[in-house]
Amino acid sequence: MNVLALNGSPRGIGSNTEVLLQAFLSGARDAGAETDTVVLADLDIRHCTGCFSCWTRTPGVCIHDDDMPKVLEQIRRSDVVVIASPLYGNMLSGLMKDGIDRMLPLSHPAMVKDGEQYGHPARYDDGTFRYVVISNAGFPNPGSFDGLKATFGQMDRGPRSALAGMICCAAGPMLSAPAIREQVQWYLDAVTQAGREVVEVGRISDEAMEILDRSLAGDMDGYANTVNAYWQSFGVDMPGGNDASADAAEHGGTPIDPAETVSTVRDLISRLPASFSSEAAEDLRAALQFDIADEEPGRYFVTIEDGRCAAFEGIHPAPSVTIHAPAQVWLDVSSGALDGAAAFMSGQYRVTGNVSLLMRFASLFSGGEPLQG
Ligand SMILES: Cc1cc2nc3c(=O)[nH]c(=O)nc-3n(C[C@H](O)[C@H](O)[C@H](O)COP(=O)(O)O)c2cc1C
């Protein structure tokens, strides 16, 4: 069985679409299929002009001399075609829509009744295939895909081009943050299972669909706050100028006085405001939460707002980023005894939320007194 995947994200192989596609294709290969991927962003695919030459003057052949005829050949050789696109404006990306429009030469112009609907028969005997739709959305609510699901439900043409299932991943940007890969693995496992099922039984099972219709974001409001904090880290003002991530009056934490010397993570965090560099922060507004485990468990956070930094004990309601670390690991990273990046890569501590803030950590806390006394 041949499975052809069309990646319609303008972000190509670096996209969330590609993460989902690769999980799906690995399942298809496990079940014995041959797989191939076409990244539409790497090809020259022009818009359909609506001239219908492919139905009249040159049957089956488009007026455009670009890369699409080669893709159509690949589609004709495939048993399953995967249409993978990010959700753009509640629909497909323009790139994917162009690709689908350019599949017109595969249809015969005859208008025939097909159940309650009308459609066009396949031009070629080998032009029948099953298809799977894979999409991901920036918003965390699964209802974001209602329009896309309705559209593809209508394009389901029974045996000629049957819809074998749709994978609609809400909060898709969580897929490409390496620090939270473990948190999204349950979803990717279900996508791989779907790939196996499409090859083995021709469709995605109801059990797998039940999982695939869940949002990646368990806490949708928390996800929205993290995304907002991400945009704010570029200096973007939120509507109304409010910033839940840094608003010290709202968070309910207890201020911590700077410790004389550092022997615990609490001491360390109490001294972060003293080493804070307002120059490096520019107009950053953020809340950094520390979730410290093992020897001296504790929850602390620092807020950064208007060029000032303050330290608190407690749990911030909408942190921009959360560092989950055993006490000794964070003490060693802060003193330089442990390389922060290497410790992160080897899983000695975890980060959730806006990881890019962590990358700014050293410069944000590079001024004033040294971190460790
Ligand atoms: C032009 C544009 C339109 C978008 N429209 C929507 C939308 O309607 N709903 C949504 O949830 N996300 C929307 N997004 C966000 C993308 O779906 C999201 O960033 C997705 O993870 C991108 O996937 P990719 O990395 O595979 O390209 C849009 C993004 C762009 C650039």
Tab-separated table of C-alpha atoms and ligand atoms in Angstrom, residues 9-11 15-18 86-90 136-139 144 172-173, ligand 1:
chain	number	residue	atom	x	y	z
A	9	SER	CA	2.168	24.294	5.850
A	10	PRO	CA	4.085	27.313	4.550
A	11	ARG	CA	6.514	26.469	7.399
A	15	SER	CA	6.053	22.961	11.067
A	16	ASN	CA	3.697	21.440	13.620
A	17	THR	CA	2.004	19.847	10.609
A	18	GLU	CA	5.205	17.914	9.928
A	86	PRO	CA	-2.466	24.098	9.537
A	87	LEU	CA	-5.818	25.757	10.267
A	88	TYR	CA	-5.764	29.163	8.584
A	89	GLY	CA	-8.867	31.347	8.912
A	90	ASN	CA	-10.782	28.241	10.125
A	136	ASN	CA	-3.539	21.726	13.774
A	137	ALA	CA	-4.779	25.023	15.166
A	138	GLY	CA	-3.341	27.793	17.298
A	139	PHE	CA	-6.512	28.006	19.394
A	144	SER	CA	-12.062	25.520	16.013
A	172	GLY	CA	-0.907	22.606	17.879
A	173	PRO	CA	2.024	24.936	18.744
B	1	LIG	C1	-2.598	33.294	8.363
B	1	LIG	C2	-2.867	32.476	9.592
B	1	LIG	C3	-4.175	32.171	9.918
B	1	LIG	C4	-4.457	31.396	11.062
B	1	LIG	N1	-5.751	31.127	11.362
B	1	LIG	C5	-6.032	30.378	12.471
B	1	LIG	C6	-7.393	30.056	12.802
B	1	LIG	O1	-8.342	30.406	12.121
B	1	LIG	N2	-7.607	29.326	13.938
B	1	LIG	C7	-6.579	28.875	14.724
B	1	LIG	O2	-6.837	28.211	15.737
B	1	LIG	N3	-5.270	29.146	14.421
B	1	LIG	C8	-4.978	29.880	13.306
B	1	LIG	N4	-3.668	30.148	12.979
B	1	LIG	C9	-2.585	29.565	13.800
B	1	LIG	C10	-2.020	28.286	13.176
B	1	LIG	O3	-3.046	27.349	12.902
B	1	LIG	C11	-1.013	27.663	14.144
B	1	LIG	O4	0.041	28.575	14.362
B	1	LIG	C12	-0.486	26.349	13.678
B	1	LIG	O5	0.187	25.702	14.759
B	1	LIG	C13	0.515	26.476	12.528
B	1	LIG	O6	0.865	25.163	12.117
B	1	LIG	P1	2.181	24.811	11.281
B	1	LIG	O7	3.347	24.967	12.199
B	1	LIG	O8	1.959	23.403	10.883
B	1	LIG	O9	2.226	25.754	10.114
B	1	LIG	C14	-3.379	30.921	11.866
B	1	LIG	C15	-2.057	31.242	11.509
B	1	LIG	C16	-1.805	32.004	10.398
B	1	LIG	C17	-0.368	32.333	10.038
